[in-house]
JSON list of C-alpha atoms in Angstrom, two decimals:
[
{"chain": "A", "resi": 193, "resn": "VAL", "atom": "CA", "xyz": [-25.16, -15.07, 5.39]},
{"chain": "A", "resi": 194, "resn": "GLY", "atom": "CA", "xyz": [-21.46, -16.10, 4.00]},
{"chain": "A", "resi": 195, "resn": "ASP", "atom": "CA", "xyz": [-20.52, -12.10, 3.41]},
{"chain": "A", "resi": 196, "resn": "THR", "atom": "CA", "xyz": [-18.79, -11.59, 6.24]},
{"chain": "A", "resi": 197, "resn": "ILE", "atom": "CA", "xyz": [-16.51, -13.95, 9.00]},
{"chain": "A", "resi": 198, "resn": "ASN", "atom": "CA", "xyz": [-16.06, -13.61, 12.84]},
{"chain": "A", "resi": 199, "resn": "TYR", "atom": "CA", "xyz": [-12.32, -12.51, 12.99]},
{"chain": "A", "resi": 200, "resn": "SER", "atom": "CA", "xyz": [-10.31, -14.06, 14.82]},
{"chain": "A", "resi": 201, "resn": "ASN", "atom": "CA", "xyz": [-6.72, -11.64, 15.38]},
{"chain": "A", "resi": 202, "resn": "ALA", "atom": "CA", "xyz": [-3.77, -12.94, 16.20]},
{"chain": "A", "resi": 203, "resn": "GLY", "atom": "CA", "xyz": [-1.16, -11.22, 13.89]},
{"chain": "A", "resi": 204, "resn": "SER", "atom": "CA", "xyz": [-1.85, -6.98, 14.46]},
{"chain": "A", "resi": 205, "resn": "ALA", "atom": "CA", "xyz": [-4.15, -3.83, 15.65]},
{"chain": "A", "resi": 206, "resn": "ILE", "atom": "CA", "xyz": [-6.79, -3.81, 12.57]},
{"chain": "A", "resi": 207, "resn": "SER", "atom": "CA", "xyz": [-8.40, -0.67, 12.20]},
{"chain": "A", "resi": 208, "resn": "ALA", "atom": "CA", "xyz": [-12.87, 0.16, 11.06]},
{"chain": "A", "resi": 209, "resn": "GLY", "atom": "CA", "xyz": [-11.83, -0.66, 6.84]},
{"chain": "A", "resi": 210, "resn": "ALA", "atom": "CA", "xyz": [-8.56, -1.86, 6.69]},
{"chain": "A", "resi": 211, "resn": "VAL", "atom": "CA", "xyz": [-7.46, -5.20, 4.89]},
{"chain": "A", "resi": 212, "resn": "ALA", "atom": "CA", "xyz": [-7.72, -8.07, 7.16]},
{"chain": "A", "resi": 213, "resn": "ILE", "atom": "CA", "xyz": [-5.36, -11.31, 5.82]},
{"chain": "A", "resi": 214, "resn": "MET", "atom": "CA", "xyz": [-7.00, -14.70, 6.79]},
{"chain": "A", "resi": 215, "resn": "ASP", "atom": "CA", "xyz": [-4.64, -16.94, 5.25]},
{"chain": "A", "resi": 216, "resn": "HIS", "atom": "CA", "xyz": [-5.52, -17.61, 1.63]},
{"chain": "A", "resi": 217, "resn": "THR", "atom": "CA", "xyz": [-8.57, -14.66, 2.27]},
{"chain": "A", "resi": 218, "resn": "ILE", "atom": "CA", "xyz": [-8.63, -11.34, 1.46]},
{"chain": "A", "resi": 219, "resn": "GLY", "atom": "CA", "xyz": [-11.51, -9.71, 4.29]},
{"chain": "A", "resi": 220, "resn": "ILE", "atom": "CA", "xyz": [-12.03, -6.00, 5.36]},
{"chain": "A", "resi": 221, "resn": "ALA", "atom": "CA", "xyz": [-12.76, -5.64, 8.54]},
{"chain": "A", "resi": 222, "resn": "LEU", "atom": "CA", "xyz": [-15.85, -3.33, 9.39]},
{"chain": "A", "resi": 223, "resn": "VAL", "atom": "CA", "xyz": [-14.99, -3.59, 13.06]},
{"chain": "A", "resi": 224, "resn": "ASP", "atom": "CA", "xyz": [-11.37, -2.58, 14.76]},
{"chain": "A", "resi": 225, "resn": "ILE", "atom": "CA", "xyz": [-10.42, -5.97, 16.02]},
{"chain": "A", "resi": 226, "resn": "ALA", "atom": "CA", "xyz": [-7.66, -5.72, 18.57]},
{"chain": "A", "resi": 227, "resn": "ALA", "atom": "CA", "xyz": [-4.40, -6.83, 18.76]},
{"chain": "A", "resi": 228, "resn": "THR", "atom": "CA", "xyz": [-3.66, -11.20, 19.03]},
{"chain": "A", "resi": 229, "resn": "THR", "atom": "CA", "xyz": [-6.62, -11.55, 20.37]},
{"chain": "A", "resi": 230, "resn": "GLY", "atom": "CA", "xyz": [-9.19, -9.32, 19.29]},
{"chain": "A", "resi": 231, "resn": "THR", "atom": "CA", "xyz": [-12.28, -10.52, 17.85]},
{"chain": "A", "resi": 232, "resn": "GLY", "atom": "CA", "xyz": [-13.64, -8.56, 15.84]},
{"chain": "A", "resi": 233, "resn": "ALA", "atom": "CA", "xyz": [-16.68, -8.98, 11.83]},
{"chain": "A", "resi": 234, "resn": "VAL", "atom": "CA", "xyz": [-14.15, -9.11, 8.60]},
{"chain": "A", "resi": 235, "resn": "ALA", "atom": "CA", "xyz": [-16.76, -8.78, 5.55]},
{"chain": "A", "resi": 236, "resn": "VAL", "atom": "CA", "xyz": [-14.75, -11.08, 2.96]},
{"chain": "A", "resi": 237, "resn": "GLU", "atom": "CA", "xyz": [-18.08, -9.88, -0.03]},
{"chain": "A", "resi": 238, "resn": "GLY", "atom": "CA", "xyz": [-18.78, -7.03, -1.54]},
{"chain": "A", "resi": 239, "resn": "VAL", "atom": "CA", "xyz": [-17.34, -4.36, -3.67]},
{"chain": "A", "resi": 240, "resn": "PHE", "atom": "CA", "xyz": [-14.94, -1.69, -1.48]},
{"chain": "A", "resi": 241, "resn": "SER", "atom": "CA", "xyz": [-13.29, 1.77, -1.59]},
{"chain": "A", "resi": 242, "resn": "GLY", "atom": "CA", "xyz": [-9.52, 3.51, -0.63]},
{"chain": "A", "resi": 243, "resn": "VAL", "atom": "CA", "xyz": [-8.20, 0.32, 0.25]},
{"chain": "A", "resi": 244, "resn": "PRO", "atom": "CA", "xyz": [-3.99, 1.62, -0.28]},
{"chain": "A", "resi": 245, "resn": "LYS", "atom": "CA", "xyz": [-3.05, 0.67, -3.23]},
{"chain": "A", "resi": 246, "resn": "VAL", "atom": "CA", "xyz": [0.61, 1.13, -4.94]},
{"chain": "A", "resi": 247, "resn": "THR", "atom": "CA", "xyz": [1.75, 4.20, -6.51]},
{"chain": "A", "resi": 248, "resn": "ALA", "atom": "CA", "xyz": [2.60, 3.43, -9.47]},
{"chain": "A", "resi": 249, "resn": "ALA", "atom": "CA", "xyz": [0.27, 0.95, -10.15]},
{"chain": "A", "resi": 250, "resn": "VAL", "atom": "CA", "xyz": [-1.48, 0.83, -13.23]},
{"chain": "A", "resi": 251, "resn": "PHE", "atom": "CA", "xyz": [-4.82, -2.06, -13.67]},
{"chain": "A", "resi": 252, "resn": "VAL", "atom": "CA", "xyz": [-7.66, -2.35, -16.11]},
{"chain": "A", "resi": 253, "resn": "GLN", "atom": "CA", "xyz": [-11.43, -3.28, -14.69]},
{"chain": "A", "resi": 254, "resn": "GLY", "atom": "CA", "xyz": [-11.65, -6.42, -13.84]},
{"chain": "A", "resi": 255, "resn": "GLU", "atom": "CA", "xyz": [-7.80, -7.40, -13.56]},
{"chain": "A", "resi": 256, "resn": "LYS", "atom": "CA", "xyz": [-6.61, -9.65, -10.95]},
{"chain": "A", "resi": 257, "resn": "LEU", "atom": "CA", "xyz": [-4.71, -8.09, -7.77]},
{"chain": "A", "resi": 258, "resn": "ILE", "atom": "CA", "xyz": [-2.23, -8.45, -5.29]},
{"chain": "A", "resi": 259, "resn": "TRP", "atom": "CA", "xyz": [-1.84, -7.10, -2.06]},
{"chain": "A", "resi": 260, "resn": "ASP", "atom": "CA", "xyz": [1.73, -7.00, -1.03]},
{"chain": "A", "resi": 261, "resn": "VAL", "atom": "CA", "xyz": [1.93, -7.69, 1.98]},
{"chain": "A", "resi": 262, "resn": "SER", "atom": "CA", "xyz": [5.47, -5.35, 2.18]},
{"chain": "A", "resi": 263, "resn": "ALA", "atom": "CA", "xyz": [3.94, -2.99, 1.29]},
{"chain": "A", "resi": 264, "resn": "GLY", "atom": "CA", "xyz": [0.60, -2.76, 2.56]},
{"chain": "A", "resi": 265, "resn": "LYS", "atom": "CA", "xyz": [-1.30, -2.36, -0.68]},
{"chain": "A", "resi": 266, "resn": "PHE", "atom": "CA", "xyz": [-2.97, -3.45, -3.61]},
{"chain": "A", "resi": 267, "resn": "ASP", "atom": "CA", "xyz": [-0.45, -4.26, -7.07]},
{"chain": "A", "resi": 268, "resn": "ASP", "atom": "CA", "xyz": [-1.71, -5.12, -10.09]},
{"chain": "A", "resi": 269, "resn": "SER", "atom": "CA", "xyz": [-0.93, -7.93, -12.00]},
{"chain": "A", "resi": 270, "resn": "ALA", "atom": "CA", "xyz": [2.65, -7.11, -13.71]},
{"chain": "A", "resi": 271, "resn": "ALA", "atom": "CA", "xyz": [4.13, -7.11, -10.07]},
{"chain": "A", "resi": 272, "resn": "SER", "atom": "CA", "xyz": [6.25, -10.08, -8.57]},
{"chain": "A", "resi": 273, "resn": "PRO", "atom": "CA", "xyz": [4.38, -11.34, -6.06]},
{"chain": "A", "resi": 274, "resn": "ALA", "atom": "CA", "xyz": [6.80, -12.30, -2.82]},
{"chain": "A", "resi": 275, "resn": "THR", "atom": "CA", "xyz": [6.05, -14.68, 0.27]},
{"chain": "A", "resi": 276, "resn": "GLY", "atom": "CA", "xyz": [3.09, -13.81, 1.37]},
{"chain": "A", "resi": 277, "resn": "ASP", "atom": "CA", "xyz": [1.82, -12.12, -1.25]},
{"chain": "A", "resi": 278, "resn": "VAL", "atom": "CA", "xyz": [-1.67, -12.56, -1.81]},
{"chain": "A", "resi": 279, "resn": "THR", "atom": "CA", "xyz": [-2.65, -12.93, -5.84]},
{"chain": "A", "resi": 280, "resn": "GLY", "atom": "CA", "xyz": [-6.24, -12.55, -6.49]},
{"chain": "A", "resi": 281, "resn": "GLY", "atom": "CA", "xyz": [-8.36, -12.08, -3.41]},
{"chain": "A", "resi": 282, "resn": "ALA", "atom": "CA", "xyz": [-9.01, -9.35, -5.14]},
{"chain": "A", "resi": 283, "resn": "VAL", "atom": "CA", "xyz": [-10.79, -7.61, -8.76]},
{"chain": "A", "resi": 284, "resn": "ALA", "atom": "CA", "xyz": [-10.50, -4.52, -9.68]},
{"chain": "A", "resi": 285, "resn": "TRP", "atom": "CA", "xyz": [-13.66, -3.03, -9.72]},
{"chain": "A", "resi": 286, "resn": "VAL", "atom": "CA", "xyz": [-12.20, 0.59, -11.65]},
{"chain": "A", "resi": 287, "resn": "ALA", "atom": "CA", "xyz": [-9.14, 0.17, -13.11]},
{"chain": "A", "resi": 288, "resn": "GLY", "atom": "CA", "xyz": [-5.83, 1.71, -11.61]},
{"chain": "A", "resi": 289, "resn": "ALA", "atom": "CA", "xyz": [-4.48, 4.74, -12.60]},
{"chain": "A", "resi": 290, "resn": "ASN", "atom": "CA", "xyz": [-0.20, 5.61, -12.00]},
{"chain": "A", "resi": 291, "resn": "ASN", "atom": "CA", "xyz": [0.52, 8.27, -9.70]},
{"chain": "A", "resi": 292, "resn": "GLU", "atom": "CA", "xyz": [-3.80, 7.31, -7.51]},
{"chain": "A", "resi": 293, "resn": "THR", "atom": "CA", "xyz": [-2.78, 6.25, -3.69]},
{"chain": "A", "resi": 294, "resn": "THR", "atom": "CA", "xyz": [-6.25, 4.55, -4.00]},
{"chain": "A", "resi": 295, "resn": "CYS", "atom": "CA", "xyz": [-8.51, 2.51, -5.31]},
{"chain": "A", "resi": 296, "resn": "THR", "atom": "CA", "xyz": [-11.78, 0.13, -5.86]},
{"chain": "A", "resi": 297, "resn": "ILE", "atom": "CA", "xyz": [-11.64, -3.86, -5.87]},
{"chain": "A", "resi": 298, "resn": "LYS", "atom": "CA", "xyz": [-13.69, -5.91, -5.14]},
{"chain": "A", "resi": 299, "resn": "LEU", "atom": "CA", "xyz": [-13.17, -9.92, -3.33]},
{"chain": "A", "resi": 300, "resn": "THR", "atom": "CA", "xyz": [-12.94, -12.61, -4.64]},
{"chain": "A", "resi": 301, "resn": "PRO", "atom": "CA", "xyz": [-13.16, -15.29, -2.41]},
{"chain": "A", "resi": 302, "resn": "GLY", "atom": "CA", "xyz": [-11.65, -19.06, -2.84]},
{"chain": "A", "resi": 303, "resn": "ASN", "atom": "CA", "xyz": [-9.54, -17.14, -5.55]},
{"chain": "A", "resi": 304, "resn": "ALA", "atom": "CA", "xyz": [-6.47, -16.76, -4.10]},
{"chain": "A", "resi": 305, "resn": "THR", "atom": "CA", "xyz": [-3.22, -18.04, -3.64]},
{"chain": "A", "resi": 306, "resn": "VAL", "atom": "CA", "xyz": [-0.66, -17.22, -1.71]},
{"chain": "A", "resi": 307, "resn": "THR", "atom": "CA", "xyz": [3.10, -16.90, -2.52]}
]
């Protein structure tokens, strides 16, 4: 109980497995969620592999990550957050290296800030 939420989408369509941003909370869509009026289950806790990563980002295990909204990818904590970016909604479960395009993250609900 408490590890998923029924999310009402007011934006673009979200595919199952994609990151869903819910204000100060980062989640992973468990089902396809239609644009504008769709609803569906989103995980707000857990570890997820294969999520998009800024290719040049390098981070250590446990590092607080930034969700770069313009890139639609996770970036390392050394990056400067831009307007709308979410910091602290996830940490690196596995270290991330240069030239990798995906990463493994652990969602950390309740710890995020939005720039």
